[in-house]
Structure formats: C-alpha cells, structure tokens
Amino acid sequence: MKTLSGLLPLLAFFSAPVLADRVANEPIKPIQAVQVDDPEKVALGKKLFFEPRLSRSGFISCNSCHNLSRGGSDNLPTSIGHNWQQGPINSPTVLNSSLSMAQFWDGRAETLQEQAAGPIDNPLEMAFTHTLAVEVLRSIPAYLDLFEGVYNTRDINIDHVTDAIAVFEETLVTPNGRFDQWLKGDDEALTEQELAGYKTFKEIGCAACHYGEAVGGKDFHRMGIVNQYATENPSQGRYEVTGDESDRFSFKVPTLRNVELTYPYFHDGAVWTLEEATEIMAYLQLGRELPEQDIDNMVAFMKTLTGEQPQIQVPQLPPSQPGTPRPIPFEND
Amino acid sequence: MKTLSGLLPLLAFFSAPVLADRVANEPIKPIQAVQVDDPEKVALGKKLFFEPRLSRSGFISCNSCHNLSRGGSDNLPTSIGHNWQQGPINSPTVLNSSLSMAQFWDGRAETLQEQAAGPIDNPLEMAFTHTLAVEVLRSIPAYLDLFEGVYNTRDINIDHVTDAIAVFEETLVTPNGRFDQWLKGDDEALTEQELAGYKTFKEIGCAACHYGEAVGGKDFHRMGIVNQYATENPSQGRYEVTGDESDRFSFKVPTLRNVELTYPYFHDGAVWTLEEATEIMAYLQLGRELPEQDIDNMVAFMKTLTGEQPQIQVPQLPPSQPGTPRPIPFEND
C-alpha cells in the first residue's frame, strides 16, 4: 500500500495539466507579479506620481485622477482638471496599464512614458509646462539627489520625470485575483455562478475583444459594431490619431481587470453599473439582448477579475525651497 | 581599577539628570509616540480621511487639503474647494493637531471630531451635506460592516464618521524629530547653529507663545502685538467666535512642528519662506529687527522640529453600489 508521500507526485501529475491547459487554452491569461529591477527609480516615480507640483495649481497630481485608493481611477464620468475644467473623456485606470498595447482611449501614446507627459502640460488637466515642472524639481535639492542616484545626472529633463513615473506605473499590476487563482488550477476559486458567467462571456463573444492578461487593451474597436451608441461625447476615438475613416468612433478596448472598481464605464463615463454596461455592450457589439440571469452571472464573473491592489506607502515629498517657482492655484494671485 | 561594566551605572547616573532637566525645564516638550487603542477604528478613520465621496464632487477628501505627503497641508496660501472656489484662510496642518487646545485658526471647534464635521458641509470646501455623506456610506455594505465592527451598529450617523476621522487624526503625530532627541538627552542631535538658533528663539521671546509639545497651539494671540500686520485677508480671527473686541485679529498660535513642510505661513498664507516668516514675526510680535545670522540660526533650529512622518499605507476604498448617490462634479450634469 502506498504512503501519502508516495501519492503526492501522482497528484501533481494529474493537477499539472489543468494548470497548463487553462493557462494555454483560456483567452484570459493570469497577471504576472511585478519584478522590481530598480527600486530607487520606482520610489522616485512614486513621489512624482503623487507630486501636485507637477501642476500649475500645485493641487493636482497623477493620483488625483488615477487614485490608487479607487482602482487607479477617479470614479467620475470625466475628470476635474485645472480650474475645475471638465475633462473630455473618462480617465482610464492606471492599474495594469503596462499590459495595454497603447495608452489613452485613442491609443495616441505608445508607451506609459509618452502618456505621462500628456496631462502635465494639457491645459484642461494639470495645465503646467514641461519646462516649469522640471524647474520646480530642479529647485529642490532632495529631488536632485534622487534623480542623480537613478539617472547619474542633476541636469534633469522631462524625459527623466516621465521615465520614472512610467517605471512606477509598471509596478501597478493586480495579480492573484480569484479568476487568476482559478486559471492557475484552483477549482475552488470560483463559484458556479461565476463560472457560468465566464462561459456566457466566452460563448457570446465578449472574449473576442476582452482577452489576454488585461482582459482588453490589445485592439481598437468601434463602439457600437452591430448597433449604434448614442453619446453626447464628441470624441471620434482612434480616427483623431490616424485620420482613417475606418477608425472613426473606434476606441481601445478597455481592460476589465478591477472593473468592479473603475466605474463609471465607457469612454464617456455615462454608465454607472456593471449590469447596465454589460447589457449595453452585448447589444451594441454583439446584437444580443441578454436575459437578466446571464447578465448577473457575467457581472459575478467580472468581479472575480479584481486582483490584489498595489500596497503603496504614502510618499513623503521634499519641501519647496525659497527658489522654487510657486504654484498658481488662482489666476488672480 | 573599575571595569567598563562597573562604570555604566555611574554614566547612567550622570546622564539621567540631563534628560530630566531638559524635559522639565525647556519650554518645548517632546512628542509622545502614539498609542493605538482601537486599530479597527483608526483603519476606518483612515479610509474616511481619504474618502472623496464625502464631498459633493466625489473629488475632494480630507487629504486633499491636509495632504499626508506634504506635512499634512496643501502648501497653498488658501485651499482649493468645490468648483475651484478659493478658501478664506490657510489650511493648518493636520499633523499633531490633537496637541492643540482647539481647532481652526479661530479655535471655533473644541475637538478634532467637531472640526472634521466642518469641511464636509462647508459650501466653499467639500460642499456636501452630512445627510448625503452618511447616505453614501450607508449604501456601501463594506462600509456598513466596518462601522458595525467599530460602533456595533449599521445605523450610522455623522458622529460615527467624524469620530473615526478624529481618532485616525490623533495618530498623526510626529515624534523623534532631532529636537526631541536632544530634549531627551542626545547632545549630538543638534548642531551648534541649531542650538544658537534655539537660544535666540527663547531669549527674544518666541517661546512665550510657541511652547509645549506642539510648539504652539496653546493660546490665542493677536497677529501683530507690537507692530501691525497688513493683510488683504478679511478674517478677524477669534473675535468671530467670541464677539469680544479684545479678540479681534487674534488667532490660535500655529504649531511649529514640521514647519519646514507647512509653508506658506500665517493665517493668510502670504509668506513662503521660513526666513521671511521669522523676520516678520520677530518684528510684529516682539518689535525686534533681527540680524540675518540670528534669523538663519532660528530657521536652522526650526527645521529640527521636523519629526518622523506617519507611515500611511494608501487605503483601499470600497466601491460604490448601484444605489449609491452619485457624485456631482459639474453642476451641468
């Protein structure tokens, strides 16, 4: 008679194919835990991500609209920018953004570094200039020391700033959600309802666009393939980047990772519940009018895509110096 | 001949009085490290401190103006409130605020709990109502579970909310700054310049108002005792609370703890450097025109009042539910 320890290799033999099969065969892939190669650069990038002095007002930081307490989003239809201006489009989550093929809804930035440069000098957002942002940082010796430690120079420029922010953002992945536990072979990780929702998700065609590690972020598609989407938002999506008529009203497929946390939904942020978003997308993209039970199941499945949120210590920002350019919160000052 | 171990009790005998003497005789007292009695309440209060859904816009939290990355302040002359309204007065730091006799520049709140209720329904600040804030929290089961764990009820009200915030704020003390190390007997903790600055600080009379654990916060005094302070800020300070003519233009003495981090200075936030603030206060309150060297020394001393900043993990806020009242970031929505 075999001992328990003699059985273990046999158990491993039978369970390993489940893992290999799921990871290989399912359209969704598990998120890999992040490997930090340069902790000093990540720490600097984290400070800059939380740094309101990259904005004209001294009030808005990356974290204002990509709030790490809130799934990396601001949970507003469109964001609040400098002087309370209304942003043109819903702020996508920063979480797992490194897993997308491109940044912004229209993919106009190819990299996170390129993206990070955008809001700083966007007059609707942080309303600063790259020159002034760098001037602020250069005036603060503690920042110069940090940049020198990472980039071997005190002659810093905006590329150093956005590189550090991007490298920090690359650490903002959310592995080990319940769905990933299931993908890796843990049959107990999902309930029957969640599995039923995932089955429907695949069968009706959602996974044609929402696949891969990020469950999205790999393609551009028209919003409203089968039926038209009505919105007051003027964005023409990818067309504004390519000028190609076939790209009109085409947007980057948003990630469904942590989608439970990143309401409201769509590029116009018009829809507040996952139930409604699911119903609308099935109708617009697939021409399906789904029974409520299917929607509830799919929502239950999508909630299993919430992963471990990054554990972030609030950074301490070095104080301004007498020579530091002052913020301009109000134009009458 | 005595051994080294035989000498140690003798050394302790000689160094103990230094500690006892300094702590007893100096006007500034060391900050005690915080004792957390109820970590669950502190954790709930931390979430609420970072909770933008306590504001009408869903964008402004306590941390927006009392930023724990920036010495518990926003480093603006006056704060940015709902719809980018300009606040009437400089936001005081939340750090060590439990060590003040009262809250706000005019002391109109006796406790931190009373203070916490103010900004939520101040139309210039978070612009919400207590009723709506509580309604938002009540709509989120994860919050109800947390309140039940702390207060044994799901029937939450604004007093529960502000109590939890206040208890979190009580943990925001900054012990073990270099000055406190010196107070406790470490002669190496301060440089000669810093000690010279402290000596001047006491000799010219600063410590008459800036004393105790918080190096301030214990009294109200007129801004401009000897010479008048010119400002465009209309606040009449303590007079607005008491109606007593002798309180006109009298303000709570601000803490000097972490003062290096909490620029700009004074109730109107008009002065950006510690050097200038020191020069002005010596002139206004004490009628002194100080040589630059004295000012530099005092600034060097004041920078030793920067303590260990609270180590705060960014909290995860539970998502809104379909029934959660939605934020109103823009009035045209």
Short mmCIF file of N, CA, C and O in Angstrom, two decimals, chain A residues 50-53 57-60 64-65 67-71 74-87 260-261 263 270 272-273 275-276 303 309-322 326-330 332-333, chain B residues 50-53 57-60 64-65 67-71 74-87 260-261 263 270 272-273 275-276 303 309-322 326-330 332-333:
data_model
loop_
_atom_site.label_atom_id
_atom_site.label_comp_id
_atom_site.label_asym_id
_atom_site.label_seq_id
_atom_site.Cartn_x
_atom_site.Cartn_y
_atom_site.Cartn_z
N PHE A 50 2.63 61.17 -7.10
CA PHE A 50 1.84 61.86 -6.06
C PHE A 50 2.18 63.35 -5.97
O PHE A 50 1.77 64.01 -5.01
N GLU A 51 2.91 63.89 -6.93
CA GLU A 51 3.50 65.23 -6.80
C GLU A 51 2.59 66.31 -7.41
O GLU A 51 2.53 66.47 -8.63
N PRO A 52 1.88 67.07 -6.57
CA PRO A 52 1.00 68.11 -7.12
C PRO A 52 1.78 69.28 -7.74
O PRO A 52 1.19 70.08 -8.47
N ARG A 53 3.06 69.38 -7.43
CA ARG A 53 3.83 70.49 -8.00
C ARG A 53 4.19 70.26 -9.47
O ARG A 53 4.85 71.09 -10.08
N SER A 57 -1.43 74.55 -10.53
CA SER A 57 -2.08 74.94 -9.26
C SER A 57 -1.32 74.45 -8.04
O SER A 57 -1.57 74.92 -6.93
N GLY A 58 -0.46 73.45 -8.21
CA GLY A 58 0.13 72.80 -7.04
C GLY A 58 -0.86 71.93 -6.31
O GLY A 58 -0.65 71.57 -5.14
N PHE A 59 -1.94 71.55 -6.98
CA PHE A 59 -3.03 70.81 -6.31
C PHE A 59 -3.31 69.46 -6.96
O PHE A 59 -3.80 68.55 -6.29
N ILE A 60 -3.01 69.33 -8.25
CA ILE A 60 -3.39 68.13 -8.99
C ILE A 60 -2.16 67.28 -9.27
O ILE A 60 -1.15 67.77 -9.78
N SER A 64 -4.52 62.23 -8.54
CA SER A 64 -5.83 62.89 -8.41
C SER A 64 -6.86 62.18 -9.29
O SER A 64 -8.01 61.99 -8.88
N CYS A 65 -6.47 61.84 -10.51
CA CYS A 65 -7.42 61.22 -11.44
C CYS A 65 -7.18 59.72 -11.59
O CYS A 65 -8.04 59.02 -12.12
N ASN A 67 -6.52 57.49 -8.96
CA ASN A 67 -6.44 57.39 -7.50
C ASN A 67 -6.21 55.94 -7.08
O ASN A 67 -7.06 55.07 -7.33
N LEU A 68 -5.08 55.70 -6.42
CA LEU A 68 -4.73 54.33 -6.05
C LEU A 68 -5.55 53.81 -4.88
O LEU A 68 -5.45 52.64 -4.52
N SER A 69 -6.38 54.66 -4.30
CA SER A 69 -7.38 54.18 -3.34
C SER A 69 -8.64 53.69 -4.04
O SER A 69 -9.53 53.13 -3.41
N ARG A 70 -8.75 53.94 -5.36
CA ARG A 70 -10.02 53.72 -6.04
C ARG A 70 -9.82 52.99 -7.37
O ARG A 70 -10.34 53.40 -8.40
N GLY A 71 -9.03 51.93 -7.32
CA GLY A 71 -8.82 51.15 -8.53
C GLY A 71 -8.06 51.92 -9.59
O GLY A 71 -8.16 51.60 -10.79
N ASP A 74 -10.76 57.80 -11.01
CA ASP A 74 -11.37 58.81 -10.16
C ASP A 74 -12.86 58.59 -9.96
O ASP A 74 -13.50 59.35 -9.23
N ASN A 75 -13.39 57.55 -10.62
CA ASN A 75 -14.80 57.24 -10.44
C ASN A 75 -15.70 58.43 -10.75
O ASN A 75 -16.73 58.65 -10.11
N LEU A 76 -15.30 59.19 -11.75
CA LEU A 76 -16.11 60.30 -12.27
C LEU A 76 -16.31 60.07 -13.77
O LEU A 76 -15.46 59.45 -14.41
N PRO A 77 -17.41 60.56 -14.33
CA PRO A 77 -17.61 60.38 -15.79
C PRO A 77 -16.43 60.93 -16.58
O PRO A 77 -15.85 60.24 -17.42
N THR A 78 -16.10 62.19 -16.32
CA THR A 78 -14.87 62.74 -16.87
C THR A 78 -14.21 63.53 -15.75
O THR A 78 -14.86 63.93 -14.78
N SER A 79 -12.93 63.74 -15.86
CA SER A 79 -12.15 64.22 -14.72
C SER A 79 -12.29 65.72 -14.49
O SER A 79 -12.69 66.47 -15.38
N ILE A 80 -11.91 66.12 -13.27
CA ILE A 80 -11.83 67.52 -12.90
C ILE A 80 -10.38 67.96 -13.12
O ILE A 80 -9.46 67.39 -12.55
N GLY A 81 -10.20 68.97 -13.95
CA GLY A 81 -8.85 69.48 -14.22
C GLY A 81 -8.63 70.85 -13.61
O GLY A 81 -9.43 71.32 -12.79
N HIS A 82 -7.53 71.48 -14.03
CA HIS A 82 -7.17 72.79 -13.52
C HIS A 82 -8.35 73.76 -13.63
O HIS A 82 -9.03 73.83 -14.64
N ASN A 83 -8.55 74.49 -12.56
CA ASN A 83 -9.64 75.48 -12.51
C ASN A 83 -11.01 74.83 -12.67
O ASN A 83 -11.95 75.47 -13.13
N TRP A 84 -11.08 73.54 -12.26
CA TRP A 84 -12.33 72.77 -12.28
C TRP A 84 -12.87 72.60 -13.71
O TRP A 84 -14.08 72.49 -13.93
N GLN A 85 -11.97 72.60 -14.67
CA GLN A 85 -12.43 72.34 -16.03
C GLN A 85 -12.84 70.88 -16.16
O GLN A 85 -12.26 70.00 -15.54
N GLN A 86 -13.80 70.65 -17.02
CA GLN A 86 -14.33 69.31 -17.23
C GLN A 86 -13.51 68.61 -18.32
O GLN A 86 -13.38 69.12 -19.44
N GLY A 87 -12.97 67.46 -18.00
CA GLY A 87 -12.18 66.70 -18.97
C GLY A 87 -13.04 66.19 -20.11
O GLY A 87 -14.26 66.06 -19.97
N GLU A 260 -14.86 46.21 -11.43
CA GLU A 260 -15.77 46.50 -10.31
C GLU A 260 -15.43 47.84 -9.64
O GLU A 260 -16.31 48.49 -9.07
N LEU A 261 -14.16 48.23 -9.73
CA LEU A 261 -13.69 49.43 -9.03
C LEU A 261 -13.64 50.66 -9.92
O LEU A 261 -13.47 51.77 -9.42
N TYR A 263 -15.80 52.08 -12.23
CA TYR A 263 -16.98 52.78 -12.73
C TYR A 263 -16.74 54.28 -12.71
O TYR A 263 -15.89 54.72 -11.93
N ALA A 270 -20.62 57.27 -19.07
CA ALA A 270 -22.05 57.53 -18.95
C ALA A 270 -22.80 56.46 -18.15
O ALA A 270 -23.93 56.70 -17.74
N TRP A 272 -23.09 53.72 -14.99
CA TRP A 272 -22.55 53.59 -13.63
C TRP A 272 -22.49 52.18 -13.09
O TRP A 272 -21.78 51.92 -12.13
N THR A 273 -23.32 51.27 -13.64
CA THR A 273 -23.30 49.93 -13.06
C THR A 273 -22.78 48.92 -14.08
O THR A 273 -22.98 49.07 -15.29
N GLU A 275 -23.92 45.99 -14.44
CA GLU A 275 -25.07 45.32 -15.05
C GLU A 275 -25.48 46.06 -16.32
O GLU A 275 -25.65 45.45 -17.38
N GLU A 276 -25.62 47.38 -16.18
CA GLU A 276 -26.06 48.15 -17.32
C GLU A 276 -24.99 48.15 -18.43
O GLU A 276 -25.31 48.01 -19.62
N LYS A 303 -16.45 40.43 -11.47
CA LYS A 303 -15.96 40.84 -10.14
C LYS A 303 -14.81 39.95 -9.67
O LYS A 303 -14.06 40.33 -8.76
N GLN A 309 -4.63 44.71 -4.88
CA GLN A 309 -4.28 46.09 -5.19
C GLN A 309 -2.85 46.39 -4.73
O GLN A 309 -2.40 45.85 -3.72
N PRO A 310 -2.15 47.24 -5.46
CA PRO A 310 -0.78 47.57 -5.05
C PRO A 310 -0.76 48.13 -3.63
O PRO A 310 -1.61 48.95 -3.26
N GLN A 311 0.19 47.67 -2.86
CA GLN A 311 0.35 48.16 -1.49
C GLN A 311 1.31 49.35 -1.54
O GLN A 311 2.51 49.18 -1.75
N ILE A 312 0.76 50.53 -1.37
CA ILE A 312 1.54 51.75 -1.58
C ILE A 312 1.63 52.53 -0.27
O ILE A 312 0.61 52.88 0.32
N GLN A 313 2.85 52.79 0.15
CA GLN A 313 3.05 53.68 1.29
C GLN A 313 2.96 55.13 0.78
O GLN A 313 3.56 55.46 -0.25
N VAL A 314 2.19 55.96 1.46
CA VAL A 314 2.09 57.37 1.05
C VAL A 314 3.50 57.96 1.03
O VAL A 314 4.20 57.91 2.05
N PRO A 315 3.94 58.49 -0.11
CA PRO A 315 5.32 59.01 -0.16
C PRO A 315 5.43 60.36 0.55
O PRO A 315 4.45 61.09 0.67
N GLN A 316 6.63 60.65 1.00
CA GLN A 316 6.90 61.98 1.58
C GLN A 316 7.58 62.82 0.51
O GLN A 316 8.61 62.43 -0.03
N LEU A 317 6.99 63.96 0.22
CA LEU A 317 7.52 64.82 -0.84
C LEU A 317 8.43 65.88 -0.22
O LEU A 317 8.04 66.52 0.77
N PRO A 318 9.61 66.07 -0.77
CA PRO A 318 10.53 67.05 -0.18
C PRO A 318 9.98 68.46 -0.33
O PRO A 318 9.35 68.79 -1.34
N PRO A 319 10.20 69.31 0.69
CA PRO A 319 9.60 70.64 0.65
C PRO A 319 10.21 71.54 -0.42
O PRO A 319 11.38 71.41 -0.77
N SER A 320 9.41 72.48 -0.90
CA SER A 320 9.91 73.52 -1.79
C SER A 320 10.97 74.35 -1.09
O SER A 320 11.03 74.40 0.14
N GLN A 321 11.78 75.00 -1.88
CA GLN A 321 12.85 75.86 -1.36
C GLN A 321 12.53 77.31 -1.72
O GLN A 321 11.63 77.56 -2.54
N PRO A 322 13.26 78.25 -1.12
CA PRO A 322 12.97 79.66 -1.45
C PRO A 322 12.96 79.93 -2.95
O PRO A 322 12.18 80.75 -3.43
N ARG A 326 6.51 79.18 -7.46
CA ARG A 326 5.33 78.96 -6.63
C ARG A 326 4.14 78.51 -7.47
O ARG A 326 4.01 78.89 -8.63
N PRO A 327 3.26 77.73 -6.84
CA PRO A 327 2.05 77.31 -7.56
C PRO A 327 1.16 78.51 -7.85
O PRO A 327 1.22 79.53 -7.17
N ILE A 328 0.33 78.36 -8.87
CA ILE A 328 -0.64 79.41 -9.20
C ILE A 328 -2.03 78.78 -9.15
O ILE A 328 -2.60 78.39 -10.17
N PRO A 329 -2.56 78.65 -7.93
CA PRO A 329 -3.87 78.00 -7.82
C PRO A 329 -5.00 78.85 -8.39
O PRO A 329 -5.95 78.34 -8.95
N PHE A 330 -4.87 80.17 -8.20
CA PHE A 330 -5.92 81.08 -8.66
C PHE A 330 -5.28 82.15 -9.52
O PHE A 330 -4.23 82.69 -9.17
N ASN A 332 -5.99 85.12 -10.08
CA ASN A 332 -5.96 86.49 -9.56
C ASN A 332 -4.78 86.73 -8.63
O ASN A 332 -4.60 87.82 -8.12
N ASP A 333 -4.01 85.68 -8.36
CA ASP A 333 -2.89 85.86 -7.43
C ASP A 333 -1.69 86.51 -8.12
O ASP A 333 -1.43 86.28 -9.27
N PHE B 50 -9.39 59.65 3.53
CA PHE B 50 -9.02 59.64 2.10
C PHE B 50 -10.25 59.52 1.20
O PHE B 50 -10.10 59.28 0.01
N GLU B 51 -11.44 59.69 1.71
CA GLU B 51 -12.68 59.36 1.01
C GLU B 51 -13.26 60.56 0.27
O GLU B 51 -13.88 61.44 0.87
N PRO B 52 -13.09 60.63 -1.06
CA PRO B 52 -13.63 61.78 -1.80
C PRO B 52 -15.16 61.77 -1.87
O PRO B 52 -15.75 62.80 -2.20
N ARG B 53 -15.78 60.62 -1.57
CA ARG B 53 -17.24 60.59 -1.62
C ARG B 53 -17.89 61.28 -0.43
O ARG B 53 -19.11 61.31 -0.32
N SER B 57 -18.55 66.67 -5.11
CA SER B 57 -17.95 66.34 -6.40
C SER B 57 -17.45 64.92 -6.49
O SER B 57 -17.19 64.42 -7.58
N GLY B 58 -17.25 64.26 -5.35
CA GLY B 58 -16.58 62.96 -5.36
C GLY B 58 -15.09 63.09 -5.64
O GLY B 58 -14.44 62.11 -6.01
N PHE B 59 -14.54 64.29 -5.45
CA PHE B 59 -13.14 64.54 -5.84
C PHE B 59 -12.30 65.00 -4.66
O PHE B 59 -11.09 64.81 -4.66
N ILE B 60 -12.92 65.62 -3.67
CA ILE B 60 -12.15 66.23 -2.58
C ILE B 60 -12.29 65.40 -1.31
O ILE B 60 -13.40 65.08 -0.89
N SER B 64 -7.03 66.00 0.59
CA SER B 64 -6.77 66.96 -0.48
C SER B 64 -6.09 68.21 0.07
O SER B 64 -5.18 68.75 -0.55
N CYS B 65 -6.57 68.70 1.21
CA CYS B 65 -6.03 69.93 1.78
C CYS B 65 -5.11 69.66 2.97
O CYS B 65 -4.37 70.55 3.40
N ASN B 67 -2.69 67.12 3.13
CA ASN B 67 -2.02 66.07 2.36
C ASN B 67 -0.89 65.44 3.17
O ASN B 67 0.08 66.11 3.54
N LEU B 68 -1.03 64.15 3.42
CA LEU B 68 -0.05 63.47 4.28
C LEU B 68 1.27 63.22 3.56
O LEU B 68 2.22 62.75 4.17
N SER B 69 1.34 63.55 2.28
CA SER B 69 2.63 63.57 1.58
C SER B 69 3.34 64.90 1.79
O SER B 69 4.50 65.05 1.39
N ARG B 70 2.65 65.90 2.35
CA ARG B 70 3.18 67.26 2.38
C ARG B 70 3.01 67.90 3.75
O ARG B 70 2.54 69.03 3.88
N GLY B 71 3.42 67.16 4.77
CA GLY B 71 3.36 67.71 6.11
C GLY B 71 1.94 67.95 6.58
O GLY B 71 1.70 68.79 7.46
N ASP B 74 -1.58 71.64 2.35
CA ASP B 74 -1.64 71.64 0.88
C ASP B 74 -0.61 72.58 0.27
O ASP B 74 -0.51 72.67 -0.96
N ASN B 75 0.14 73.26 1.11
CA ASN B 75 1.19 74.16 0.61
C ASN B 75 0.66 75.17 -0.38
O ASN B 75 1.32 75.52 -1.37
N LEU B 76 -0.54 75.65 -0.10
CA LEU B 76 -1.14 76.73 -0.88
C LEU B 76 -1.51 77.84 0.09
O LEU B 76 -1.79 77.58 1.27
N PRO B 77 -1.55 79.09 -0.37
CA PRO B 77 -1.93 80.19 0.55
C PRO B 77 -3.29 79.92 1.17
O PRO B 77 -3.45 79.96 2.39
N THR B 78 -4.29 79.68 0.33
CA THR B 78 -5.58 79.22 0.82
C THR B 78 -6.01 78.08 -0.10
O THR B 78 -5.55 77.97 -1.23
N SER B 79 -6.89 77.24 0.39
CA SER B 79 -7.17 75.98 -0.30
C SER B 79 -8.09 76.13 -1.49
O SER B 79 -8.82 77.11 -1.62
N ILE B 80 -8.05 75.09 -2.32
CA ILE B 80 -8.97 74.95 -3.45
C ILE B 80 -10.14 74.10 -2.99
O ILE B 80 -9.95 72.96 -2.55
N GLY B 81 -11.34 74.65 -3.09
CA GLY B 81 -12.52 73.91 -2.67
C GLY B 81 -13.39 73.52 -3.86
O GLY B 81 -12.97 73.63 -5.02
N HIS B 82 -14.60 73.08 -3.55
CA HIS B 82 -15.55 72.65 -4.58
C HIS B 82 -15.68 73.70 -5.67
O HIS B 82 -15.81 74.89 -5.40
N ASN B 83 -15.65 73.23 -6.90
CA ASN B 83 -15.78 74.12 -8.05
C ASN B 83 -14.66 75.15 -8.12
O ASN B 83 -14.84 76.24 -8.65
N TRP B 84 -13.50 74.75 -7.54
CA TRP B 84 -12.28 75.59 -7.55
C TRP B 84 -12.49 76.91 -6.81
O TRP B 84 -11.88 77.94 -7.12
N GLN B 85 -13.37 76.88 -5.84
CA GLN B 85 -13.52 78.09 -5.02
C GLN B 85 -12.30 78.30 -4.14
O GLN B 85 -11.67 77.35 -3.69
N GLN B 86 -12.00 79.56 -3.89
CA GLN B 86 -10.84 79.91 -3.09
C GLN B 86 -11.22 79.95 -1.62
O GLN B 86 -12.15 80.66 -1.23
N GLY B 87 -10.51 79.18 -0.82
CA GLY B 87 -10.79 79.14 0.61
C GLY B 87 -10.46 80.46 1.27
O GLY B 87 -9.69 81.26 0.74
N GLU B 260 8.91 73.42 8.54
CA GLU B 260 9.66 73.38 7.28
C GLU B 260 8.78 72.85 6.13
O GLU B 260 9.01 73.20 4.96
N LEU B 261 7.79 72.03 6.48
CA LEU B 261 6.97 71.38 5.45
C LEU B 261 5.65 72.09 5.19
O LEU B 261 4.95 71.77 4.23
N TYR B 263 4.73 75.39 4.69
CA TYR B 263 4.64 76.69 4.01
C TYR B 263 3.41 76.72 3.11
O TYR B 263 2.94 75.64 2.73
N ALA B 270 0.50 84.18 3.31
CA ALA B 270 1.12 85.19 2.44
C ALA B 270 2.63 85.07 2.35
O ALA B 270 3.24 85.65 1.45
N TRP B 272 6.17 82.80 2.11
CA TRP B 272 6.57 81.48 1.61
C TRP B 272 7.81 80.91 2.25
O TRP B 272 8.05 79.71 2.15
N THR B 273 8.65 81.74 2.84
CA THR B 273 9.90 81.17 3.38
C THR B 273 9.93 81.35 4.89
O THR B 273 9.41 82.32 5.45
N GLU B 275 12.52 82.01 6.55
CA GLU B 275 13.36 83.17 6.88
C GLU B 275 12.48 84.42 6.98
O GLU B 275 12.57 85.20 7.94
N GLU B 276 11.64 84.62 5.96
CA GLU B 276 10.79 85.80 5.95
C GLU B 276 9.77 85.76 7.08
O GLU B 276 9.52 86.77 7.76
N LYS B 303 13.97 73.84 11.72
CA LYS B 303 13.97 72.64 10.86
C LYS B 303 14.23 71.37 11.66
O LYS B 303 13.93 70.27 11.18
N GLN B 309 7.47 61.34 10.02
CA GLN B 309 6.14 61.48 9.43
C GLN B 309 5.37 60.16 9.58
O GLN B 309 5.97 59.07 9.53
N PRO B 310 4.06 60.23 9.76
CA PRO B 310 3.27 59.00 9.89
C PRO B 310 3.46 58.10 8.65
O PRO B 310 3.50 58.60 7.53
N GLN B 311 3.65 56.83 8.91
CA GLN B 311 3.78 55.85 7.83
C GLN B 311 2.39 55.34 7.48
O GLN B 311 1.78 54.60 8.25
N ILE B 312 1.89 55.79 6.35
CA ILE B 312 0.50 55.52 6.00
C ILE B 312 0.44 54.69 4.72
O ILE B 312 0.98 55.08 3.69
N GLN B 313 -0.21 53.56 4.82
CA GLN B 313 -0.48 52.76 3.62
C GLN B 313 -1.71 53.36 2.94
O GLN B 313 -2.70 53.66 3.61
N VAL B 314 -1.62 53.59 1.63
CA VAL B 314 -2.78 54.12 0.90
C VAL B 314 -3.96 53.17 1.12
O VAL B 314 -3.85 51.98 0.84
N PRO B 315 -5.08 53.68 1.64
CA PRO B 315 -6.20 52.78 1.92
C PRO B 315 -6.94 52.39 0.64
O PRO B 315 -6.91 53.12 -0.35
N GLN B 316 -7.58 51.26 0.67
CA GLN B 316 -8.45 50.84 -0.43
C GLN B 316 -9.89 51.17 -0.06
O GLN B 316 -10.37 50.72 0.98
N LEU B 317 -10.55 51.94 -0.88
CA LEU B 317 -11.92 52.36 -0.59
C LEU B 317 -12.89 51.42 -1.29
O LEU B 317 -12.74 51.13 -2.47
N PRO B 318 -13.90 50.96 -0.55
CA PRO B 318 -14.85 50.02 -1.17
C PRO B 318 -15.65 50.71 -2.27
O PRO B 318 -16.00 51.89 -2.15
N PRO B 319 -15.94 49.98 -3.36
CA PRO B 319 -16.63 50.61 -4.49
C PRO B 319 -18.07 50.99 -4.17
O PRO B 319 -18.74 50.36 -3.36
N SER B 320 -18.54 52.02 -4.86
CA SER B 320 -19.95 52.40 -4.78
C SER B 320 -20.82 51.25 -5.31
O SER B 320 -20.35 50.40 -6.07
N GLN B 321 -22.05 51.26 -4.91
CA GLN B 321 -23.02 50.25 -5.34
C GLN B 321 -24.07 50.93 -6.22
O GLN B 321 -24.14 52.15 -6.28
N PRO B 322 -24.90 50.10 -6.90
CA PRO B 322 -25.92 50.73 -7.77
C PRO B 322 -26.77 51.77 -7.04
O PRO B 322 -27.17 52.76 -7.64
N ARG B 326 -24.78 59.39 -6.59
CA ARG B 326 -23.63 59.68 -7.47
C ARG B 326 -23.05 61.05 -7.18
O ARG B 326 -23.77 61.97 -6.79
N PRO B 327 -21.76 61.19 -7.42
CA PRO B 327 -21.13 62.49 -7.22
C PRO B 327 -21.65 63.50 -8.23
O PRO B 327 -22.15 63.14 -9.29
N ILE B 328 -21.55 64.75 -7.88
CA ILE B 328 -21.96 65.82 -8.79
C ILE B 328 -20.74 66.72 -9.01
O ILE B 328 -20.58 67.77 -8.39
N PRO B 329 -19.83 66.29 -9.89
CA PRO B 329 -18.61 67.09 -10.09
C PRO B 329 -18.90 68.41 -10.80
O PRO B 329 -18.26 69.43 -10.51
N PHE B 330 -19.85 68.38 -11.74
CA PHE B 330 -20.16 69.58 -12.52
C PHE B 330 -21.66 69.83 -12.43
O PHE B 330 -22.46 68.90 -12.56
N ASN B 332 -23.69 71.08 -14.39
CA ASN B 332 -24.49 70.90 -15.60
C ASN B 332 -24.88 69.44 -15.81
O ASN B 332 -25.55 69.11 -16.79
N ASP B 333 -24.42 68.55 -14.95
CA ASP B 333 -24.74 67.13 -15.14
C ASP B 333 -26.15 66.82 -14.63
O ASP B 333 -26.61 67.38 -13.67
#
